[in-house]
Amino acid sequence: MQSTTHFPVAIIGGGIAGLSAAWHLQKAGIDYIVLEQDARWGGKIRTDVVTGYGDAPFIVEGGPDSFITQKPWGAALARELGLGETLIGTNEQLKQTYVLNKGRATPLPDGVLMIVPTKFKPFIFSPLISPWGKLRMGMDLFIPPRKDNCDETLAEFVRRRLGSEALDKIAEPLMSGIYNAEADKQSVLATFPRFRELEQKYGSLTKGMLAAQRARQQSAAGASPNSKPMSFFVTPKAGVEAMVDALRTQLTGELRLGAGVAALEPIAGGYRLYLTDGAEVRASQVILAAPAFVAGQLLRPLAPDAADLLDGIRYVSTGTISLAFRSADAPNPLNGYGLVIPMSERRPINAITLNSVKFAHRAPDNHLLLRAFFGGSRSPQSMELDDAALYATVRRELDALLGIAAEPLFHRIHRWRRSNPQYDVGHLERVAAIERALPPGVHVAGSAYRGVGIPDCVKSGMDAVGRVAAA
């Protein structure tokens, strides 16, 4: 048996939430150890750099390709790590999004904010929504707001305010696609609380979005003429994994890869962690930054109620396949970022992003890099295909939907099994109950609780450190 080492805090999980927790512990002067069972850091954050096709590399993202700036914690961490000057925004000249409508890529009307049209003429003349569907969406101006604070599904909310067609053509592929979720199960309060806030404050989504748009315009008008507005989405020039690399090199605590945790045992003054390699670690407090089902397994002997609640968080499996082309072989098929696909279209993929159009520095000149998304609750059958069958399926989809029949220069497949937590109705109440049921000195962090994006995970690690300090 190896000797036992003691740390004030042990962090289980080396994804962005666990590494963020380590960073904030380090800033607070608290020693720590990070234990990651995998052979690499970063969890679902993975950037492949592919060279040999021009004077610049392809930057291929296996997981998230960017993060939003409206939630400031991701960009703030990047700046603290010295990456602020490397952050690049989206290509604002080609920000069009397309929706697959009866097998054809149809532009999302100009002025649609989230799910609400804010410009009259582009919306009226768009073929995406039928005349009756447009009239039903306009009824949002007259439907009384819901006054209580009870949760509801995204589907229930959108049908109530904007109608079924808006749900099918806009909300489901755009909003549920972000979470790889089913709109008929997805909690609106846990995923898009802003919708309910706008409804209650302004009486309708349309009035609320128009007011928010005016506020942004006034803020921009009052800004310094030398200030550069930050893009809604940003990413490090070298790829998202640059944040993981910067954390790994700047963290001074103990970091162990290949260090799974088999069991937690309460002891005087904290916990003993039994590692899968036979080692033991003692810690005064523990941050569980692993998936909810892993946290539940470790907590079952200590806190069965918390374990039951953690096990109740559903997960789905998803994947991406990136393909690179010469522009001459695959002329830019869309004048925009990509194509989202409603469930009603019944395709084997969920969306296509043109990465080298959305962001600069993602492909050499005269090349195209795109990525198709599959799996989740929207195309689970595609997760079960082997690599060859998946590749053939995606090639057929690119030909049918975008007219790209050329053989790619290369492709990369990334599969993320049981990796996407589902925020079903009542999710926030479940999370609050989990936190109440945790044993003293044990804290949770990660994408399973209060947000799935990089900024949310960074904040969850930061908040866990706040609870450590308070304890």
CSV table of C-alpha atoms in Angstrom, one decimal:
chain,number,residue,atom,x,y,z
A,1,MET,CA,0.0,0.0,0.0
A,2,GLN,CA,1.4,3.4,-1.0
A,3,SER,CA,1.7,6.1,1.7
A,4,THR,CA,-1.2,8.5,2.3
A,5,THR,CA,-0.8,12.1,1.3
A,6,HIS,CA,-2.9,14.9,2.8
A,7,PHE,CA,-4.2,18.0,1.0
A,8,PRO,CA,-6.6,20.7,2.2
A,9,VAL,CA,-8.8,20.0,-0.9
A,10,ALA,CA,-9.0,17.1,-3.4
A,11,ILE,CA,-10.6,17.8,-6.7
A,12,ILE,CA,-12.0,14.7,-8.5
A,13,GLY,CA,-12.2,15.4,-12.3
A,14,GLY,CA,-9.8,17.3,-14.6
A,15,GLY,CA,-12.3,18.9,-17.0
A,16,ILE,CA,-12.7,22.7,-17.2
A,17,ALA,CA,-14.7,22.8,-14.0
A,18,GLY,CA,-12.1,20.9,-12.0
A,19,LEU,CA,-9.2,22.9,-13.4
A,20,SER,CA,-11.1,26.1,-12.8
A,21,ALA,CA,-11.7,25.1,-9.2
A,22,ALA,CA,-7.9,24.4,-8.9
A,23,TRP,CA,-7.1,27.8,-10.4
A,24,HIS,CA,-9.4,29.6,-7.9
A,25,LEU,CA,-8.0,27.6,-5.0
A,26,GLN,CA,-4.5,28.6,-6.1
A,27,LYS,CA,-5.5,32.3,-6.2
A,28,ALA,CA,-6.9,31.9,-2.7
A,29,GLY,CA,-3.7,30.3,-1.4
A,30,ILE,CA,-5.2,26.9,-0.7
A,31,ASP,CA,-3.3,23.8,-1.6
A,32,TYR,CA,-5.0,21.1,-3.6
A,33,ILE,CA,-4.7,17.9,-5.7
A,34,VAL,CA,-6.5,17.3,-8.9
A,35,LEU,CA,-7.3,13.6,-9.7
A,36,GLU,CA,-8.3,12.7,-13.3
A,37,GLN,CA,-8.9,9.1,-14.3
A,38,ASP,CA,-8.4,9.8,-18.0
A,39,ALA,CA,-5.0,10.1,-19.8
A,40,ARG,CA,-5.6,13.7,-20.7
A,41,TRP,CA,-6.9,16.9,-19.2
A,42,GLY,CA,-9.9,18.9,-20.4
A,43,GLY,CA,-12.8,16.5,-20.6
A,44,LYS,CA,-14.8,17.3,-23.7
A,45,ILE,CA,-12.5,20.2,-24.6
A,46,ARG,CA,-10.3,18.8,-27.4
A,47,THR,CA,-8.4,20.6,-30.2
A,48,ASP,CA,-6.6,18.7,-33.0
A,49,VAL,CA,-4.1,20.7,-35.0
A,50,VAL,CA,-3.7,19.2,-38.5
A,51,THR,CA,-0.8,20.4,-40.7
A,52,GLY,CA,0.5,19.6,-44.1
A,53,TYR,CA,-2.2,21.2,-46.3
A,54,GLY,CA,-1.1,24.8,-46.7
A,55,ASP,CA,0.8,27.5,-44.9
A,56,ALA,CA,-1.5,27.4,-41.9
A,57,PRO,CA,-3.0,24.4,-39.9
A,58,PHE,CA,-6.5,23.2,-39.6
A,59,ILE,CA,-7.9,23.8,-36.1
A,60,VAL,CA,-10.3,20.9,-35.5
A,61,GLU,CA,-12.5,21.1,-32.4
A,62,GLY,CA,-13.8,17.8,-31.0
A,63,GLY,CA,-15.9,19.5,-28.4
A,64,PRO,CA,-17.0,23.1,-27.8
A,65,ASP,CA,-15.6,25.5,-30.4
A,66,SER,CA,-16.2,28.8,-28.5
A,67,PHE,CA,-17.9,30.3,-25.5
A,68,ILE,CA,-20.3,33.2,-25.1
A,69,THR,CA,-19.2,36.5,-23.6
A,70,GLN,CA,-22.6,37.4,-22.1
A,71,LYS,CA,-21.6,35.0,-19.3
A,72,PRO,CA,-18.3,36.6,-18.4
A,73,TRP,CA,-16.5,33.8,-16.5
A,74,GLY,CA,-14.9,32.1,-19.5
A,75,ALA,CA,-13.4,35.2,-21.0
A,76,ALA,CA,-12.3,36.4,-17.6
A,77,LEU,CA,-10.4,33.2,-17.0
A,78,ALA,CA,-8.8,33.4,-20.5
A,79,ARG,CA,-7.6,36.9,-19.6
A,80,GLU,CA,-6.2,35.8,-16.3
A,81,LEU,CA,-4.3,33.0,-18.1
A,82,GLY,CA,-2.8,35.5,-20.5
A,83,LEU,CA,-4.9,34.5,-23.4
A,84,GLY,CA,-7.0,37.7,-23.6
A,85,GLU,CA,-5.2,39.1,-26.7
A,86,THR,CA,-5.6,35.7,-28.5
A,87,LEU,CA,-9.4,35.7,-28.3
A,88,ILE,CA,-11.1,36.1,-31.7
A,89,GLY,CA,-14.8,36.6,-32.4
A,90,THR,CA,-17.1,35.3,-35.1
A,91,ASN,CA,-17.1,36.5,-38.7
A,92,GLU,CA,-19.8,39.2,-38.4
A,93,GLN,CA,-20.1,39.6,-42.2
A,94,LEU,CA,-21.4,36.0,-42.6
A,95,LYS,CA,-23.4,35.5,-39.5
A,96,GLN,CA,-26.4,34.0,-41.3
A,97,THR,CA,-27.8,30.7,-39.9
A,98,TYR,CA,-29.9,28.4,-42.1
A,99,VAL,CA,-32.7,26.0,-41.1
A,100,LEU,CA,-33.4,22.8,-43.0
A,101,ASN,CA,-37.0,23.2,-44.1
A,102,LYS,CA,-38.6,20.4,-46.2
A,103,GLY,CA,-35.1,19.3,-47.2
A,104,ARG,CA,-33.8,22.7,-48.3
A,105,ALA,CA,-31.5,25.1,-46.4
A,106,THR,CA,-33.6,28.2,-45.7
A,107,PRO,CA,-32.2,31.3,-44.1
A,108,LEU,CA,-33.3,32.2,-40.6
A,109,PRO,CA,-35.0,35.6,-41.2
A,110,ASP,CA,-32.8,38.6,-40.4
A,111,GLY,CA,-33.7,40.1,-37.0
A,112,VAL,CA,-34.7,36.9,-35.3
A,113,LEU,CA,-33.2,37.2,-31.8
A,114,MET,CA,-33.1,33.8,-30.1
A,115,ILE,CA,-36.6,32.7,-31.2
A,116,VAL,CA,-38.4,36.0,-31.6
A,117,PRO,CA,-38.6,38.1,-34.8
A,118,THR,CA,-37.7,41.8,-34.2
A,119,LYS,CA,-37.8,43.0,-37.9
A,120,PHE,CA,-41.1,42.9,-39.7
A,121,LYS,CA,-40.3,42.7,-43.4
A,122,PRO,CA,-37.7,39.9,-43.4
A,123,PHE,CA,-39.9,37.8,-41.2
A,124,ILE,CA,-43.1,38.4,-43.3
A,125,PHE,CA,-41.3,37.4,-46.6
A,126,SER,CA,-39.4,34.4,-45.2
A,127,PRO,CA,-40.6,31.0,-46.5
A,128,LEU,CA,-39.5,29.4,-43.3
A,129,ILE,CA,-42.8,29.9,-41.5
A,130,SER,CA,-46.3,29.5,-43.0
A,131,PRO,CA,-48.7,32.5,-43.0
A,132,TRP,CA,-50.7,30.9,-40.2
A,133,GLY,CA,-47.5,30.2,-38.3
A,134,LYS,CA,-46.5,33.9,-38.6
A,135,LEU,CA,-49.9,35.0,-37.4
A,136,ARG,CA,-49.7,32.6,-34.5
A,137,MET,CA,-46.3,34.0,-33.5
A,138,GLY,CA,-47.7,37.5,-33.7
A,139,MET,CA,-50.3,36.6,-31.1
A,140,ASP,CA,-47.5,36.7,-28.5
A,141,LEU,CA,-48.2,40.4,-28.3
A,142,PHE,CA,-51.7,39.7,-26.9
A,143,ILE,CA,-51.3,36.5,-24.8
A,144,PRO,CA,-51.3,37.2,-21.1
A,145,PRO,CA,-48.0,36.3,-19.3
A,146,ARG,CA,-47.7,33.5,-17.0
A,147,LYS,CA,-47.4,34.9,-13.5
A,148,ASP,CA,-46.2,32.0,-11.3
A,149,ASN,CA,-42.6,30.8,-11.0
A,150,CYS,CA,-43.3,27.1,-11.7
A,151,ASP,CA,-41.1,25.3,-14.2
A,152,GLU,CA,-42.3,24.1,-17.6
A,153,THR,CA,-40.7,22.5,-20.7
A,154,LEU,CA,-39.2,24.6,-23.5
A,155,ALA,CA,-41.8,23.1,-25.8
A,156,GLU,CA,-44.7,24.1,-23.5
A,157,PHE,CA,-43.4,27.6,-23.2
A,158,VAL,CA,-42.8,28.1,-26.9
A,159,ARG,CA,-46.2,26.6,-27.9
A,160,ARG,CA,-47.9,28.8,-25.3
A,161,ARG,CA,-46.3,32.0,-26.5
A,162,LEU,CA,-45.5,31.5,-30.2
A,163,GLY,CA,-47.2,28.3,-31.4
A,164,SER,CA,-46.2,24.8,-32.6
A,165,GLU,CA,-44.6,25.9,-35.9
A,166,ALA,CA,-42.2,28.3,-34.2
A,167,LEU,CA,-41.2,25.4,-31.9
A,168,ASP,CA,-40.6,23.0,-34.8
A,169,LYS,CA,-38.7,25.4,-37.2
A,170,ILE,CA,-36.9,27.7,-34.8
A,171,ALA,CA,-36.9,26.9,-31.1
A,172,GLU,CA,-36.3,23.2,-31.2
A,173,PRO,CA,-33.3,23.1,-33.6
A,174,LEU,CA,-31.8,26.3,-32.2
A,175,MET,CA,-32.5,26.2,-28.4
A,176,SER,CA,-32.7,22.4,-27.8
A,177,GLY,CA,-29.8,21.9,-30.1
A,178,ILE,CA,-27.5,23.9,-27.8
A,179,TYR,CA,-28.3,21.4,-25.0
A,180,ASN,CA,-28.6,18.3,-27.1
A,181,ALA,CA,-32.0,18.0,-25.4
A,182,GLU,CA,-35.6,17.1,-26.1
A,183,ALA,CA,-37.8,20.2,-26.1
A,184,ASP,CA,-40.7,18.2,-24.5
A,185,LYS,CA,-38.5,17.5,-21.5
A,186,GLN,CA,-36.1,20.4,-21.4
A,187,SER,CA,-36.6,22.8,-18.4
A,188,VAL,CA,-37.0,26.4,-19.5
A,189,LEU,CA,-36.0,27.7,-16.1
A,190,ALA,CA,-32.8,25.8,-16.1
A,191,THR,CA,-31.8,26.5,-19.7
A,192,PHE,CA,-33.4,29.7,-20.9
A,193,PRO,CA,-34.7,31.6,-17.8
A,194,ARG,CA,-34.4,34.8,-19.7
A,195,PHE,CA,-37.5,33.9,-21.7
A,196,ARG,CA,-39.7,33.8,-18.6
A,197,GLU,CA,-38.1,36.9,-17.2
A,198,LEU,CA,-38.9,38.8,-20.4
A,199,GLU,CA,-42.5,37.4,-20.4
A,200,GLN,CA,-43.1,38.5,-16.9
A,201,LYS,CA,-41.5,41.9,-17.2
A,202,TYR,CA,-42.8,43.0,-20.5
A,203,GLY,CA,-45.9,40.8,-21.0
A,204,SER,CA,-44.6,39.2,-24.2
A,205,LEU,CA,-41.4,37.9,-25.6
A,206,THR,CA,-41.6,40.2,-28.6
A,207,LYS,CA,-41.9,43.3,-26.5
A,208,GLY,CA,-39.1,42.1,-24.2
A,209,MET,CA,-36.7,41.3,-27.1
A,210,LEU,CA,-37.4,44.7,-28.7
A,211,ALA,CA,-36.7,46.4,-25.4
A,212,ALA,CA,-33.4,44.4,-24.9
A,213,GLN,CA,-32.4,45.3,-28.5
A,214,ARG,CA,-33.0,49.0,-27.8
A,215,ALA,CA,-31.0,48.8,-24.6
A,216,ARG,CA,-28.0,47.2,-26.5
A,217,GLN,CA,-28.2,49.9,-29.2
A,218,GLN,CA,-28.2,52.7,-26.6
A,219,SER,CA,-25.3,51.1,-24.8
A,220,ALA,CA,-23.3,50.8,-28.0
A,221,ALA,CA,-24.1,54.4,-28.9
A,222,GLY,CA,-22.8,55.6,-25.6
A,223,ALA,CA,-19.6,53.6,-25.7
A,224,SER,CA,-16.2,55.1,-26.3
A,225,PRO,CA,-15.5,55.6,-30.1
A,226,ASN,CA,-12.2,53.8,-29.6
A,227,SER,CA,-13.8,50.8,-27.8
A,228,LYS,CA,-14.2,47.6,-29.8
A,229,PRO,CA,-17.4,45.7,-29.1
A,230,MET,CA,-16.8,42.1,-28.0
A,231,SER,CA,-18.3,39.4,-30.2
A,232,PHE,CA,-21.1,37.3,-28.7
A,233,PHE,CA,-19.0,34.2,-29.2
A,234,VAL,CA,-15.2,34.1,-28.8
A,235,THR,CA,-12.5,31.5,-28.9
A,236,PRO,CA,-8.7,31.4,-28.5
A,237,LYS,CA,-7.0,31.7,-31.9
A,238,ALA,CA,-5.1,28.4,-31.3
A,239,GLY,CA,-8.4,26.5,-30.3
A,240,VAL,CA,-10.3,26.0,-27.1
A,241,GLU,CA,-7.8,23.5,-25.7
A,242,ALA,CA,-5.4,26.5,-25.3
A,243,MET,CA,-7.2,27.3,-22.1
A,244,VAL,CA,-6.7,23.8,-20.8
A,245,ASP,CA,-3.0,23.9,-21.7
A,246,ALA,CA,-2.6,27.3,-20.0
A,247,LEU,CA,-4.2,26.0,-16.9
A,248,ARG,CA,-2.1,22.9,-16.8
A,249,THR,CA,1.1,24.8,-17.1
A,250,GLN,CA,0.2,27.6,-14.6
A,251,LEU,CA,-1.3,25.4,-11.9
A,252,THR,CA,1.3,24.7,-9.2
A,253,GLY,CA,-0.7,22.2,-7.1
A,254,GLU,CA,-0.4,18.4,-7.6
A,255,LEU,CA,-2.0,17.2,-10.9
A,256,ARG,CA,-2.4,13.4,-11.5
A,257,LEU,CA,-3.6,11.8,-14.6
A,258,GLY,CA,-4.7,8.1,-14.7
A,259,ALA,CA,-5.8,8.6,-11.1
A,260,GLY,CA,-9.4,7.3,-10.8
A,261,VAL,CA,-11.1,7.4,-7.4
A,262,ALA,CA,-12.6,4.1,-6.3
A,263,ALA,CA,-14.1,5.2,-3.0
A,264,LEU,CA,-14.5,8.0,-0.4
A,265,GLU,CA,-14.3,7.3,3.3
A,266,PRO,CA,-15.2,9.8,6.0
A,267,ILE,CA,-12.4,10.2,8.6
A,268,ALA,CA,-11.6,12.6,11.4
A,269,GLY,CA,-11.0,16.0,9.8
A,270,GLY,CA,-12.1,15.1,6.3
A,271,TYR,CA,-12.0,12.2,3.9
A,272,ARG,CA,-9.8,9.4,2.7
A,273,LEU,CA,-9.8,8.8,-1.1
A,274,TYR,CA,-9.0,5.3,-2.3
A,275,LEU,CA,-7.5,5.5,-5.8
A,276,THR,CA,-7.7,2.8,-8.5
A,277,ASP,CA,-3.9,2.5,-8.6
A,278,GLY,CA,-3.8,1.5,-4.9
A,279,ALA,CA,-2.7,4.9,-3.6
A,280,GLU,CA,-4.6,6.8,-0.9
A,281,VAL,CA,-5.1,10.5,-0.5
A,282,ARG,CA,-6.5,12.4,2.5
A,283,ALA,CA,-8.3,15.7,2.1
A,284,SER,CA,-10.1,18.0,4.4
A,285,GLN,CA,-12.6,18.8,1.7
A,286,VAL,CA,-13.6,17.3,-1.7
A,287,ILE,CA,-14.8,18.9,-4.9
A,288,LEU,CA,-16.6,16.4,-7.1
A,289,ALA,CA,-16.1,17.8,-10.6
A,290,ALA,CA,-16.9,14.5,-12.3
A,291,PRO,CA,-20.2,13.6,-14.1
A,292,ALA,CA,-23.2,13.3,-11.8
A,293,PHE,CA,-23.4,9.5,-12.1
A,294,VAL,CA,-19.8,9.2,-11.0
A,295,ALA,CA,-20.4,11.6,-8.1
A,296,GLY,CA,-23.5,9.5,-7.2
A,297,GLN,CA,-21.5,6.3,-7.2
A,298,LEU,CA,-18.9,7.7,-4.8
A,299,LEU,CA,-21.4,9.3,-2.5
A,300,ARG,CA,-23.8,6.3,-2.2
A,301,PRO,CA,-22.2,4.8,0.9
A,302,LEU,CA,-22.0,8.3,2.5
A,303,ALA,CA,-25.1,10.1,1.4
A,304,PRO,CA,-27.7,7.8,-0.3
A,305,ASP,CA,-30.2,10.6,-0.8
A,306,ALA,CA,-27.7,12.7,-2.6
A,307,ALA,CA,-26.7,9.7,-4.7
A,308,ASP,CA,-30.3,9.0,-5.7
A,309,LEU,CA,-30.8,12.6,-6.8
A,310,LEU,CA,-27.5,12.6,-8.7
A,311,ASP,CA,-28.4,9.4,-10.5
A,312,GLY,CA,-31.6,11.0,-11.6
A,313,ILE,CA,-29.8,13.4,-13.9
A,314,ARG,CA,-30.0,11.8,-17.4
A,315,TYR,CA,-27.2,11.8,-19.8
A,316,VAL,CA,-27.1,11.3,-23.6
A,317,SER,CA,-24.2,10.5,-25.9
A,318,THR,CA,-23.2,12.8,-28.7
A,319,GLY,CA,-20.5,13.1,-31.3
A,320,THR,CA,-18.9,15.3,-34.1
A,321,ILE,CA,-17.3,14.5,-37.4
A,322,SER,CA,-15.1,17.2,-38.9
A,323,LEU,CA,-14.2,17.2,-42.6
A,324,ALA,CA,-11.7,19.3,-44.6
A,325,PHE,CA,-11.9,20.2,-48.3
A,326,ARG,CA,-10.2,22.3,-50.8
A,327,SER,CA,-12.5,25.3,-51.7
A,328,ALA,CA,-12.2,24.4,-55.3
A,329,ASP,CA,-13.7,21.0,-54.6
A,330,ALA,CA,-16.3,22.3,-52.2
A,331,PRO,CA,-17.3,25.9,-52.9
A,332,ASN,CA,-18.8,27.5,-49.8
A,333,PRO,CA,-22.3,26.0,-49.9
A,334,LEU,CA,-23.9,28.5,-47.5
A,335,ASN,CA,-23.4,32.3,-47.1
A,336,GLY,CA,-23.3,31.8,-43.3
A,337,TYR,CA,-22.2,29.8,-40.3
A,338,GLY,CA,-24.1,26.7,-40.8
A,339,LEU,CA,-27.3,24.7,-40.9
A,340,VAL,CA,-29.5,23.5,-38.0
A,341,ILE,CA,-31.9,20.6,-38.6
A,342,PRO,CA,-35.3,20.3,-36.9
A,343,MET,CA,-36.2,16.8,-35.5
A,344,SER,CA,-39.2,16.8,-37.8
A,345,GLU,CA,-36.8,16.5,-40.8
A,346,ARG,CA,-35.7,13.1,-39.6
A,347,ARG,CA,-32.1,13.3,-40.7
A,348,PRO,CA,-29.2,11.2,-39.2
A,349,ILE,CA,-27.3,14.4,-38.2
A,350,ASN,CA,-28.4,17.3,-36.0
A,351,ALA,CA,-26.6,20.3,-37.5
A,352,ILE,CA,-23.6,21.4,-39.7
A,353,THR,CA,-21.2,24.2,-38.8
A,354,LEU,CA,-18.9,25.8,-41.3
A,355,ASN,CA,-16.0,26.3,-38.8
A,356,SER,CA,-13.7,28.1,-41.2
A,357,VAL,CA,-16.5,30.5,-42.1
A,358,LYS,CA,-17.6,31.1,-38.5
A,359,PHE,CA,-14.1,31.8,-37.3
A,360,ALA,CA,-10.8,32.9,-38.9
A,361,HIS,CA,-7.6,30.9,-38.5
A,362,ARG,CA,-9.5,27.6,-38.6
A,363,ALA,CA,-8.2,26.4,-42.1
A,364,PRO,CA,-5.5,27.4,-44.6
A,365,ASP,CA,-6.5,29.8,-47.3
A,366,ASN,CA,-8.7,28.3,-50.1
A,367,HIS,CA,-9.8,25.5,-47.8
A,368,LEU,CA,-13.1,24.7,-46.0
A,369,LEU,CA,-13.5,23.0,-42.6
A,370,LEU,CA,-16.9,21.9,-41.5
A,371,ARG,CA,-18.3,19.8,-38.7
A,372,ALA,CA,-21.5,17.7,-38.5
A,373,PHE,CA,-23.1,16.9,-35.1
A,374,PHE,CA,-24.9,13.6,-34.4
A,375,GLY,CA,-26.3,11.6,-31.5
A,376,GLY,CA,-28.2,12.8,-28.4
A,377,SER,CA,-31.9,12.4,-28.3
A,378,ARG,CA,-32.2,13.8,-31.8
A,379,SER,CA,-30.3,11.2,-33.8
A,380,PRO,CA,-29.3,8.5,-31.3
A,381,GLN,CA,-29.1,5.8,-34.0
A,382,SER,CA,-26.0,7.6,-35.5
A,383,MET,CA,-24.0,7.0,-32.3
A,384,GLU,CA,-24.3,3.3,-32.8
A,385,LEU,CA,-22.8,3.3,-36.3
A,386,ASP,CA,-19.1,2.3,-36.6
A,387,ASP,CA,-16.7,4.9,-38.0
A,388,ALA,CA,-16.9,3.7,-41.6
A,389,ALA,CA,-20.7,3.7,-41.7
A,390,LEU,CA,-20.9,7.1,-39.9
A,391,TYR,CA,-18.4,8.6,-42.4
A,392,ALA,CA,-20.5,7.2,-45.3
A,393,THR,CA,-23.7,8.5,-43.8
A,394,VAL,CA,-22.3,12.0,-43.3
A,395,ARG,CA,-20.9,12.1,-46.8
A,396,ARG,CA,-24.4,11.3,-48.2
A,397,GLU,CA,-25.9,14.1,-46.0
A,398,LEU,CA,-23.4,16.7,-47.2
A,399,ASP,CA,-24.1,15.8,-50.8
A,400,ALA,CA,-27.9,15.9,-50.2
A,401,LEU,CA,-28.1,19.0,-48.1
A,402,LEU,CA,-25.2,21.2,-49.3
A,403,GLY,CA,-24.2,19.7,-52.6
A,404,ILE,CA,-20.7,18.7,-51.4
A,405,ALA,CA,-19.8,15.4,-53.1
A,406,ALA,CA,-16.0,15.7,-53.1
A,407,GLU,CA,-13.7,13.4,-51.1
A,408,PRO,CA,-12.4,15.3,-48.1
A,409,LEU,CA,-8.7,15.8,-47.5
A,410,PHE,CA,-9.2,14.2,-44.1
A,411,HIS,CA,-11.8,13.7,-41.4
A,412,ARG,CA,-11.8,13.4,-37.6
A,413,ILE,CA,-14.5,11.7,-35.5
A,414,HIS,CA,-15.0,12.5,-31.8
A,415,ARG,CA,-17.5,10.5,-29.8
A,416,TRP,CA,-18.6,11.6,-26.3
A,417,ARG,CA,-20.5,8.8,-24.6
A,418,ARG,CA,-22.8,9.6,-21.7
A,419,SER,CA,-21.4,13.1,-21.6
A,420,ASN,CA,-24.3,15.5,-22.0
A,421,PRO,CA,-26.4,16.1,-19.0
A,422,GLN,CA,-30.1,16.7,-19.6
A,423,TYR,CA,-31.8,19.5,-17.7
A,424,ASP,CA,-35.3,18.1,-17.4
A,425,VAL,CA,-38.2,20.0,-15.9
A,426,GLY,CA,-37.5,20.5,-12.2
A,427,HIS,CA,-33.8,20.4,-12.7
A,428,LEU,CA,-33.0,23.4,-10.6
A,429,GLU,CA,-35.0,22.0,-7.6
A,430,ARG,CA,-33.1,18.8,-8.0
A,431,VAL,CA,-29.7,20.6,-7.9
A,432,ALA,CA,-30.8,22.5,-4.8
A,433,ALA,CA,-31.8,19.3,-3.1
A,434,ILE,CA,-28.5,17.6,-4.1
A,435,GLU,CA,-26.5,20.5,-2.5
A,436,ARG,CA,-28.6,20.2,0.7
A,437,ALA,CA,-28.0,16.4,0.8
A,438,LEU,CA,-24.2,16.5,0.4
A,439,PRO,CA,-22.1,15.4,3.3
A,440,PRO,CA,-20.1,18.2,5.1
A,441,GLY,CA,-17.0,19.2,3.2
A,442,VAL,CA,-18.1,17.7,-0.1
A,443,HIS,CA,-19.0,20.0,-3.0
A,444,VAL,CA,-20.1,19.4,-6.6
A,445,ALA,CA,-19.2,21.3,-9.8
A,446,GLY,CA,-19.5,20.8,-13.5
A,447,SER,CA,-21.9,20.8,-16.4
A,448,ALA,CA,-24.6,18.7,-14.7
A,449,TYR,CA,-25.8,21.5,-12.4
A,450,ARG,CA,-26.3,25.1,-13.5
A,451,GLY,CA,-25.1,25.4,-17.1
A,452,VAL,CA,-23.3,23.3,-19.7
A,453,GLY,CA,-21.1,25.9,-21.4
A,454,ILE,CA,-17.5,26.7,-20.7
A,455,PRO,CA,-18.4,29.9,-18.7
A,456,ASP,CA,-20.9,28.0,-16.7
A,457,CYS,CA,-18.4,25.3,-15.8
A,458,VAL,CA,-15.7,27.8,-15.0
A,459,LYS,CA,-18.2,29.5,-12.6
A,460,SER,CA,-19.2,26.2,-11.1
A,461,GLY,CA,-15.6,25.6,-10.1
A,462,MET,CA,-15.3,29.1,-8.8
A,463,ASP,CA,-18.5,28.7,-6.7
A,464,ALA,CA,-17.3,25.4,-5.3
A,465,VAL,CA,-14.2,27.1,-4.1
A,466,GLY,CA,-16.3,29.8,-2.5
A,467,ARG,CA,-18.1,27.0,-0.6
A,468,VAL,CA,-14.8,25.5,0.4
A,469,ALA,CA,-13.7,28.8,1.8
A,470,ALA,CA,-16.9,29.3,3.7
A,471,ALA,CA,-16.7,25.8,5.2
